[in-house]
Amino acid sequence: MTEEQTVEGGLAEPEELEPDQGSLDLAGPEDRHDRSDWEAAAAGVLRKARRLGDDDPDDRVWEKLTRTTLDGIDITPLGVPGPRATQARPLRGGAWDIRSRLAGADPKQLNESALADLEGGVTSLWLTSGDDLATVLDGVLLDLAAVVGDGTLSTALAFVDHARDQALADGTNLGVAPETVTREELAEVARLALDRDIRAFVIDATTVHDRGASDAQELGWSMASAASYLRMAEAAGLRVEEAARVVEFRYAATDEQFPTIAKLRAARRLWSRMLTLSDAPMSPQRQHVVTSRPMMSRYDPYVNLLRTTVAAFAAGVGGGDAVTVLPFDSPLGVPEEFGRRIARNISHLLVDESHVAVVSDPGGGAFAVEQLTDDLAAAAWAELGRIEEDGLDGFEQRVAVVVAERERQVATRKRPLTGLSEYPNLAEELPPRVPDPANDAVRSYGSSFEALRDNPPQAHVFLATMGSVAQHTARATFAANLLAAGGISVDVAGATEDAGALVAAYDGQKVVCLAGADPAYADWGEDAAARLRDAGAESVLIAGRPRDWADDAAATGVDALDFLRRTREKLA
């Protein structure tokens, strides 16, 4: 396959469905509704919420309810008819391969984890180290449990030697990263795999996902790597169909379920197009899907159970052939048995109890999913073209732009992180874990908030609550949660009815935050601020919109990180 084919070939138009010959009419004419009916109903709700004015046309609901991804793709509130890409359909039938990641440095401990996982229903093992495979895989039945290498040639060759004449389970992959070997080594590993009817290589797009790449960038990078791999394989004397048969793709699944479903479907469409441009017969893309590392948080780690459950659901619905649910305590270090057990049980819950795997392509035909699949595929193909044109340096610059935009959304809490930027618990005690070097390569979405939590200030903020509990609780709760997100504790005044009561409750804190209703601010807020300054407060903040008599303000939409850093400087 040539560079010109990759960049200029473009995406084929998706196949259109034949018109539906049946009728989907409901019971009677009164049950039929069109787009304008939905717009009117949605507009009524938005007007009640004051997000639409009385004079705004109903069709403005599309503008108000459409959100834009980091790739600039609009996700509308209601799916509308559009093309369906049959190349995006998964071919997996039934349950996905439940793949556990073996993390740690002690071969005996890794072996214990592997055997416990297999006993608990895991069907394949993902190695993260090639040291002492005889110990790590002792007791593992290689004809029943597939093993995937750690990306290195040395581990691949050690596994081949360890397996010798044993039958190997379907899904076994030597796991070599194509970019790490020479042309001759690539040919050698490919022949070893073809002889054993297993796979040899993994194109691991989670490496760029972990650095902050968007969905389209992750897909585009994987296709650029695939194009490079196919060219290298051809140069090494392999046919394209042989090279395609021995490679697996690894993608990340986040808790944004619909973009994840669409991403996996788009990946298959992109791979199909690449093989078509290479004049090669169709070889289904095998996908290993891993729940996202960056989406997880070190603080309030049990929330990660919710994140990984949604991500695993999306991975299964999107058609992942193998799914790895990372344990909830992974951000803290090497997971312990409880985390591993819960992680594998998430897949069992989805497969055996929720029957998510019964339908091969649940998202297929859903207008919203099909449109998002199409948009993501187009954006990823464009990204592939840019990578082929200006190389990886330009790609890294574009990733940096996405990272900055995501950071802005996290900072303003438009992209909230439960337990970190929202509803933090300063009293929690994190479970200790042995450090996992793999975490060093991950840029957590909440890393800036985590950095603040790692080094909390000793001084507290005096939360000067104005009026009764009913009057101050909304803004007081907002302010306390916002400050806690920066590791800042508060001392609460309680219900106070005037400035004198506030001063009486004040205990000499450097920073004061007034929290009350607007009428209280108007009636005695300025007096309270002045008297608290006279009593020793060096800075007066206010929960709500800025006031002339307050030094700083925090309201919905504020850059929380910037506000918290300013406040911590005042507390220092």
C-alpha atoms as one frame of an Amber mdcrd trajectory, in Angstrom:
protein
   0.000   0.000   0.000   1.457   3.395  -0.991   1.301   6.680   0.915  -0.760
   8.162  -1.928  -3.391   5.468  -1.485  -3.612   6.093   2.255  -3.863   9.872
   2.116  -5.858  10.358  -1.063  -8.000   7.236  -1.171 -10.607   8.701   1.110
 -13.413   6.868   2.839 -15.867   4.965   0.729 -19.435   6.117   0.895 -21.356
   3.988   3.411 -23.861   1.592   2.024 -27.432   2.831   2.108 -30.245   0.700
   3.469 -33.064  -0.331   1.213 -36.241   1.667   1.950 -38.339   0.097   4.666
 -41.320  -1.565   3.039 -43.155  -2.061   6.316 -45.049   0.409   8.473 -44.090
   1.634  11.919 -47.375   3.471  12.471 -48.669   3.243  16.001 -52.255   2.651
  17.068 -53.850   5.578  15.326 -53.278   8.955  13.621 -53.186  10.732  16.982
 -50.042   8.747  17.872 -48.017   9.976  14.907 -45.554  12.735  15.635 -43.026
  14.571  13.509 -39.904  16.594  14.181 -41.789  19.803  14.909 -43.785  18.053
  17.635 -40.568  16.990  19.363 -39.120  20.499  19.009 -42.217  22.013  20.616
 -42.118  19.582  23.550 -38.382  20.060  24.112 -38.685  23.837  23.808 -41.367
  23.847  26.498 -39.005  22.147  28.925 -36.152  24.538  28.100 -38.390  27.580
  28.570 -39.340  26.351  32.032 -35.627  26.016  32.788 -35.066  29.534  31.359
 -32.685  28.208  28.731 -34.987  29.463  25.987 -36.865  32.737  25.853 -40.569
  33.014  25.158 -39.794  34.605  21.787 -37.218  32.023  20.719 -38.363  29.670
  17.954 -38.862  26.037  18.921 -36.147  24.822  16.554 -33.487  26.537  18.696
 -33.581  23.421  20.875 -31.083  21.848  18.455 -28.605  24.630  19.128 -29.179
  24.547  22.877 -28.981  20.782  23.312 -26.229  19.913  20.834 -22.822  19.348
  22.390 -19.499  19.395  20.567 -16.778  16.822  21.138 -13.080  17.570  21.403
 -12.860  16.635  17.721 -15.372  19.329  16.793 -18.117  16.788  16.092 -21.649
  17.875  16.991 -23.687  15.348  18.957 -27.333  16.236  18.552 -30.002  15.567
  21.186 -32.019  13.400  18.824 -30.778  11.045  16.136 -32.064  11.679  12.633
 -32.042   9.324   9.623 -28.713   9.075   7.838 -26.278   6.622   6.250 -25.442
   3.287   7.806 -21.898   1.985   7.426 -22.077  -1.791   7.154 -18.282  -1.997
   7.364 -18.579  -0.818  10.961 -20.555  -3.834  12.161 -18.752  -6.106  14.608
 -18.389  -9.742  13.694 -18.034 -11.002  17.249 -20.811 -13.368  18.143 -21.617
 -13.921  21.788 -19.490 -13.108  24.813 -16.292 -11.140  24.508 -12.935 -12.447
  25.648 -12.489 -11.289  29.267  -8.818 -10.316  29.406  -7.024  -9.455  32.632
  -3.869  -7.375  32.841  -1.076  -8.873  34.947   0.657  -6.009  36.747   3.597
  -6.201  39.117   7.225  -7.307  39.280   7.111 -10.533  41.329   6.655 -13.573
  39.014   5.153 -15.686  41.818   2.632 -12.984  42.666   1.789 -12.606  38.981
   1.212 -16.337  38.760  -1.119 -16.242  41.762  -3.041 -13.361  40.160  -3.243
 -15.196  36.828  -4.572 -18.405  38.364  -7.072 -16.498  40.530  -8.308 -14.558
  37.506  -8.682 -17.692  35.400 -10.497 -19.446  38.222 -12.771 -16.401  38.430
 -13.769 -16.573  34.781 -11.110 -14.613  32.910 -10.466 -16.124  29.466  -7.132
 -14.542  28.482  -4.081 -12.960  30.116  -2.278  -9.769  29.125   1.367  -9.799
  30.186   3.098  -6.592  31.236   6.471  -8.232  31.781   8.350 -11.046  30.107
  10.475 -11.956  33.107  10.444 -15.623  34.146   7.487 -16.722  32.022   7.844
 -20.279  33.285   6.880 -19.086  36.764   4.269 -16.553  35.639   2.467 -19.097
  33.445   2.936 -22.117  35.677  -0.344 -24.031  35.741  -1.898 -21.960  32.938
  -3.477 -24.176  30.266  -2.371 -22.412  27.089  -4.858 -24.308  24.927  -7.719
 -22.835  26.985  -6.428 -19.417  28.055  -4.991 -17.086  25.434  -1.875 -15.105
  26.368  -0.951 -11.705  24.926   2.617 -10.401  25.095   3.864  -7.162  26.579
   4.913  -5.477  23.336   8.549  -6.582  23.258  10.282  -8.989  20.906  12.124
 -10.656  23.772   8.901 -11.637  25.523   7.425 -12.905  22.259  10.397 -15.180
  21.619  10.428 -16.325  25.248   6.741 -17.239  25.000   7.288 -19.191  21.782
  10.054 -21.120  23.527   7.868 -21.676  26.592   4.884 -22.872  24.562   6.948
 -25.151  22.281   4.589 -27.795  20.872   1.596 -26.931  23.043  -1.699 -26.108
  21.380  -2.516 -22.421  21.783  -5.925 -20.913  22.442  -7.662 -18.693  19.934
  -6.763 -15.092  20.690  -3.148 -15.828  21.595  -0.955 -12.951  20.447   2.819
 -12.613  20.711   1.978  -8.960  21.263   4.942  -7.311  19.559   4.665  -3.567
  18.855   5.500  -3.307  15.110   7.304   0.016  15.512   9.866  -1.569  17.866
  11.286  -4.197  15.481  13.286  -4.242  12.272  11.914  -5.453   8.960  13.687
  -8.785   9.371  12.409  -9.225  12.920   8.885  -8.385  11.815   9.024 -11.085
   9.136  10.409 -13.619  11.633   7.687 -12.977  14.224   4.953 -12.984  11.588
   6.101 -16.369  10.277   6.190 -17.784  13.793   2.607 -16.637  14.300   1.366
 -17.854  10.927   2.888 -21.256  11.563   1.062 -21.505  14.907  -2.168 -19.882
  13.637  -1.964 -17.121  16.249  -1.412 -13.384  16.091   1.912 -11.617  16.331
   1.427  -7.847  16.641  -0.553  -5.231  18.558  -1.103  -1.690  17.333  -1.686
  -0.075  20.695  -3.594   3.194  20.327  -4.058   3.452  24.098  -0.518   4.859
  24.220  -1.709   8.104  22.601  -5.034   8.011  24.442  -3.078   7.927  27.705
  -1.262  11.108  26.643  -4.558  12.928  26.058  -5.428  12.274  22.406  -9.049
  12.659  21.306 -11.096   9.826  19.828 -10.417  10.840  16.222  -6.731  11.311
  16.978  -6.560   7.883  18.584  -8.191   6.335  15.516  -6.083   8.342  13.073
  -2.875   7.363  14.857  -3.870   3.688  14.822  -4.473   3.822  11.074  -1.181
   5.629  10.459   0.567   2.916  12.460  -1.347   0.259  10.526  -0.297   1.796
   7.190   3.326   1.861   8.300   3.041  -1.733   9.497   1.543  -2.955   6.217
   4.231  -1.210   4.169   6.932  -2.711   6.352   5.368  -6.160   6.100   5.184
  -5.935   2.318   8.813  -4.869   2.192   9.652  -7.895   4.367   8.051 -10.236
   1.850   4.656 -10.789   3.493   1.407 -10.522   1.606  -0.955  -7.847   2.924
  -3.561 -10.453   3.821  -0.965 -12.330   5.877   0.041  -9.167   7.715  -3.612
  -8.308   8.353  -4.304 -11.756   9.755  -1.662 -11.522  12.501  -2.357  -8.004
  13.894  -4.670  -6.848  16.673  -5.689  -3.277  17.528  -5.940  -1.950  21.065
  -8.274   0.956  21.849  -9.440   2.737  24.991 -13.041   2.808  26.203 -14.188
   5.774  28.281 -17.312   6.438  30.303 -18.658   8.513  27.395 -20.524   5.498
  26.130 -21.866   6.655  22.761 -18.559   8.117  21.503 -16.845   4.902  22.603
 -19.366   2.709  20.786 -19.000   4.853  17.670 -15.195   4.845  17.926 -14.975
   1.057  17.851 -17.428   0.854  14.969 -15.509   3.566  13.072 -12.221   1.739
  13.641 -13.529  -1.302  11.782 -14.724   0.855   8.916 -11.305   2.538   8.667
  -9.475  -0.796   8.658 -11.806  -2.120   5.969 -11.095   0.928   3.831  -7.349
   0.568   4.305  -7.408  -3.062   3.181  -9.541  -2.117   0.191  -6.973   0.488
  -0.835  -4.293  -2.180  -0.439  -6.141  -4.506  -2.851  -6.281  -7.071  -0.075
  -9.174  -9.362   0.840 -11.205  -8.316   3.830  -9.701  -9.379   7.170 -11.880
  -8.408  10.160 -10.219  -6.047  12.599  -9.655  -7.775  15.922 -10.057  -5.297
  18.786  -8.729  -5.452  22.314 -10.510  -2.728  24.260  -9.166  -1.434  27.586
 -11.063   0.819  29.965  -9.458   4.245  29.946  -6.684   5.019  32.397  -6.894
   8.832  32.149 -10.603   8.884  33.037  -9.923   7.276  36.431  -8.956   9.206
  39.537  -6.710   8.465  42.477  -9.052  10.253  44.859 -12.404   8.665  45.683
 -11.215   5.659  43.634 -14.425   3.697  44.179 -16.115   6.030  41.681 -13.866
   4.298  39.141 -16.164   1.275  39.480 -18.932   3.305  37.863 -16.648   4.700
  35.187 -15.254   1.320  34.188 -18.687  -0.318  34.182 -20.001   2.217  31.662
 -16.787   1.921  29.640 -16.982  -1.885  29.605 -20.629  -1.694  28.493 -19.619
   0.589  25.636 -16.713  -1.691  24.720 -19.024  -4.701  24.535 -21.779  -2.914
  22.634 -19.187  -1.433  20.278 -18.032  -4.927  19.409 -14.734  -5.331  21.236
 -13.409  -8.852  20.749 -11.476  -8.780  24.024 -12.202  -6.407  26.914  -9.918
  -5.517  29.790 -11.568  -3.761  32.718  -8.825  -2.117  34.724  -9.362  -2.470
  38.490 -10.701   0.582  40.309  -7.493   0.911  42.339  -5.191   0.932  39.280
  -4.451   4.697  39.553  -3.078   4.068  43.061  -0.601   1.404  41.934  -0.594
  -2.341  41.436  -4.187  -3.525  42.034  -4.931  -5.933  44.856  -7.151  -9.024
  44.674 -10.375  -7.218  45.570  -9.955  -4.751  42.717  -9.087  -7.523  40.269
 -12.091  -9.589  41.303 -14.512  -6.685  40.914 -12.971  -5.829  37.527 -13.523
  -9.269  36.038 -16.988  -9.480  37.582 -18.022  -6.328  35.704 -17.694  -8.264
  32.450 -19.550 -11.228  33.934 -22.339  -8.907  35.053 -22.670  -7.450  31.565
 -22.344 -10.738  29.688 -24.067 -13.288  31.926 -26.638 -11.234  33.815 -27.389
  -8.294  31.525 -26.962 -10.285  28.292 -25.258  -7.351  26.582 -23.387  -9.732
  24.251 -26.476 -11.509  22.909 -26.951  -8.969  20.104 -23.820  -8.545  17.991
 -24.324  -4.854  17.114 -26.861  -3.234  19.456 -25.956   0.251  18.246 -26.393
  -0.626  14.590 -29.268   1.216  12.976 -29.601   3.753  15.787 -29.518   7.078
  13.961 -27.365   8.825  16.566 -24.790   6.019  16.720 -24.611   5.647  12.941
 -24.120   9.384  12.444 -21.451   9.576  15.124 -19.710   6.533  13.624 -19.688
   8.235  10.232 -18.455  11.565  11.612 -15.721   9.937  13.689 -14.532   7.825
  10.768 -14.301  10.909   8.543 -12.455  12.910  11.214 -10.037  10.034  11.849
  -9.335   9.574   8.136  -8.559  13.289   7.902  -6.219  12.924  10.893  -4.496
  10.016   9.147  -3.910  12.283   6.158  -2.383  14.974   8.372  -0.073  12.456
  10.059   1.070  11.109   6.686   1.675  14.663   5.493   3.444  16.314   8.434
   4.574  13.421  10.629   4.234  12.736  14.334   5.552  16.136  15.431   2.473
  17.803  14.012   0.327  15.088  15.577   1.776  15.760  19.029   1.065  19.465
  18.601  -2.566  18.723  17.771  -2.817  16.427  20.795  -1.459  19.270  22.940
  -4.301  21.502  21.684  -6.854  18.841  22.680  -5.213  18.416  26.085  -5.422
  22.170  26.688  -9.102  22.302  25.716  -9.951  19.301  27.897  -8.067  20.930
  30.770 -10.100  24.112  30.274 -13.347  22.142  30.390 -12.217  20.292  33.518
 -11.076  23.532  35.140 -14.441  25.218  34.547 -16.198  21.992  35.567 -18.005
  21.727  32.259 -16.441  18.274  32.269 -17.058  17.341  35.938 -15.077  14.615
  37.695 -17.063  13.095  40.541 -15.036  12.768  43.714 -12.385  15.124  42.415
 -13.689  18.374  40.942 -17.187  17.600  42.256 -18.189  16.259  45.686 -14.644
  15.700  47.011 -14.146  14.016  50.374 -11.211  15.558  52.216 -11.537  13.053
  55.047 -11.017   9.948  52.894  -8.061   7.636  53.471  -6.666   6.175  50.269
  -5.782   2.471  50.322  -2.004   1.985  49.980  -0.737   0.251  46.849   2.655
  -0.724  45.405   3.559   1.809  42.658   2.869   0.711  39.084   5.383   2.202
  36.593   2.707   2.063  33.864   0.919   4.950  35.590   3.856   7.268  34.864
   2.872   7.415  31.179  -0.740   8.405  31.906  -2.017  11.968  31.920  -5.069
  11.784  34.160  -7.936  14.048  33.152  -8.047  15.256  36.739  -4.283  15.559
  37.236  -4.419  19.295  38.054  -6.996  18.765  40.797  -5.083  15.732  42.044
  -1.945  17.852  42.350  -3.813  20.295  44.587  -5.205  17.474  46.703  -1.734
  15.960  47.060  -0.508  19.065  48.883  -3.388  20.519  50.934  -2.845  23.821
  52.753  -2.773  23.708  56.540  -4.851  26.866  56.934  -8.641  26.754  56.604
 -11.106  29.166  55.012 -13.786  30.694  57.240 -17.118  30.010  55.531 -19.218
  32.958  56.650 -22.760  31.677  56.166 -25.292  34.515  55.992 -28.888  34.004
  57.080 -30.767  30.840  57.964 -29.793  27.378  56.782 -32.476  27.511  54.084
 -31.102  30.849  52.871 -27.400  30.038  52.773 -27.172  26.275  52.202 -27.101
  26.305  48.368 -24.183  28.695  48.051 -22.439  27.425  51.161 -22.503  23.878
  49.774 -21.253  25.132  46.411 -18.385  27.041  48.024 -17.389  24.235  50.396
 -17.299  21.689  47.564 -15.345  24.028  45.318 -12.751  24.736  48.003 -12.502
  21.043  48.898 -11.685  20.289  45.248  -8.489  22.250  45.868  -7.748  20.465
  49.125  -8.992  23.427  51.196 -10.983  22.772  54.359 -13.547  25.226  55.725
 -14.682  26.303  59.176 -18.412  27.036  58.994 -19.998  29.896  60.915 -23.458
  28.370  61.150 -26.693  30.326  60.797 -26.053  34.051  61.364 -28.479  36.920
  60.970 -26.123  39.941  60.979 -22.508  41.030  60.671 -22.052  41.024  64.433
 -22.898  37.317  64.662 -20.442  36.557  61.868 -17.619  38.400  63.594 -18.437
  36.600  66.837 -18.026  33.240  65.052 -14.868  34.316  63.254 -11.657  32.719
  64.573  -8.839  34.605  62.869  -8.654  32.807  59.516  -6.748  34.660  56.775
  -9.382  34.024  54.119 -13.140  34.416  54.529 -15.796  33.293  52.059 -19.248
  34.838  52.369 -22.083  32.532  51.368 -25.715  33.637  51.363 -28.621  34.742
  49.224 -28.563  37.883  47.091 -30.848  39.856  49.448 -28.425  39.224  52.324
 -25.499  40.377  50.193 -27.395  43.545  49.327 -28.534  44.241  52.903 -25.443
  43.525  54.963 -22.796  41.845  52.849 -20.552  44.909  52.499 -20.802  45.628
  56.227 -19.934  42.008  57.039 -16.902  42.103  54.750 -15.635  45.330  56.282
 -16.073  44.125  59.867 -14.386  40.775  59.106 -11.415  42.668  57.631 -11.269
  44.786  60.764 -11.206  41.555  62.773  -8.156  40.281  60.866  -9.327  38.734
  57.571  -6.803  39.426  54.820  -9.032  38.411  51.917 -12.796  38.245  51.509
 -14.296  35.952  48.882 -17.923  35.635  47.889 -19.932  32.699  46.602 -21.811
  34.159  43.650 -21.212  36.883  41.107 -18.453  39.465  41.840 -19.132  42.426
  44.135 -17.083  45.601  44.494 -16.514  44.947  48.171 -15.220  41.357  47.695
 -11.631  40.489  46.736 -12.633  37.443  44.664 -15.745  35.555  43.633 -16.761
  32.025  42.699 -19.863  31.252  40.675 -20.971  28.516  38.300 -18.653  28.446
  35.290 -15.682  29.994  37.094 -12.230  28.641  36.245 -12.098  26.532  39.382
  -8.409  25.719  39.115  -7.430  29.363  38.754  -9.699  30.365  41.652  -8.326
  27.613  43.882  -4.727  28.484  43.115  -5.360  32.131  43.962  -7.061  31.147
  47.197  -4.244  28.791  48.199  -1.721  31.579  47.627  -3.690  33.771  50.021
  -3.717  30.976  52.601   0.027  30.343  52.346
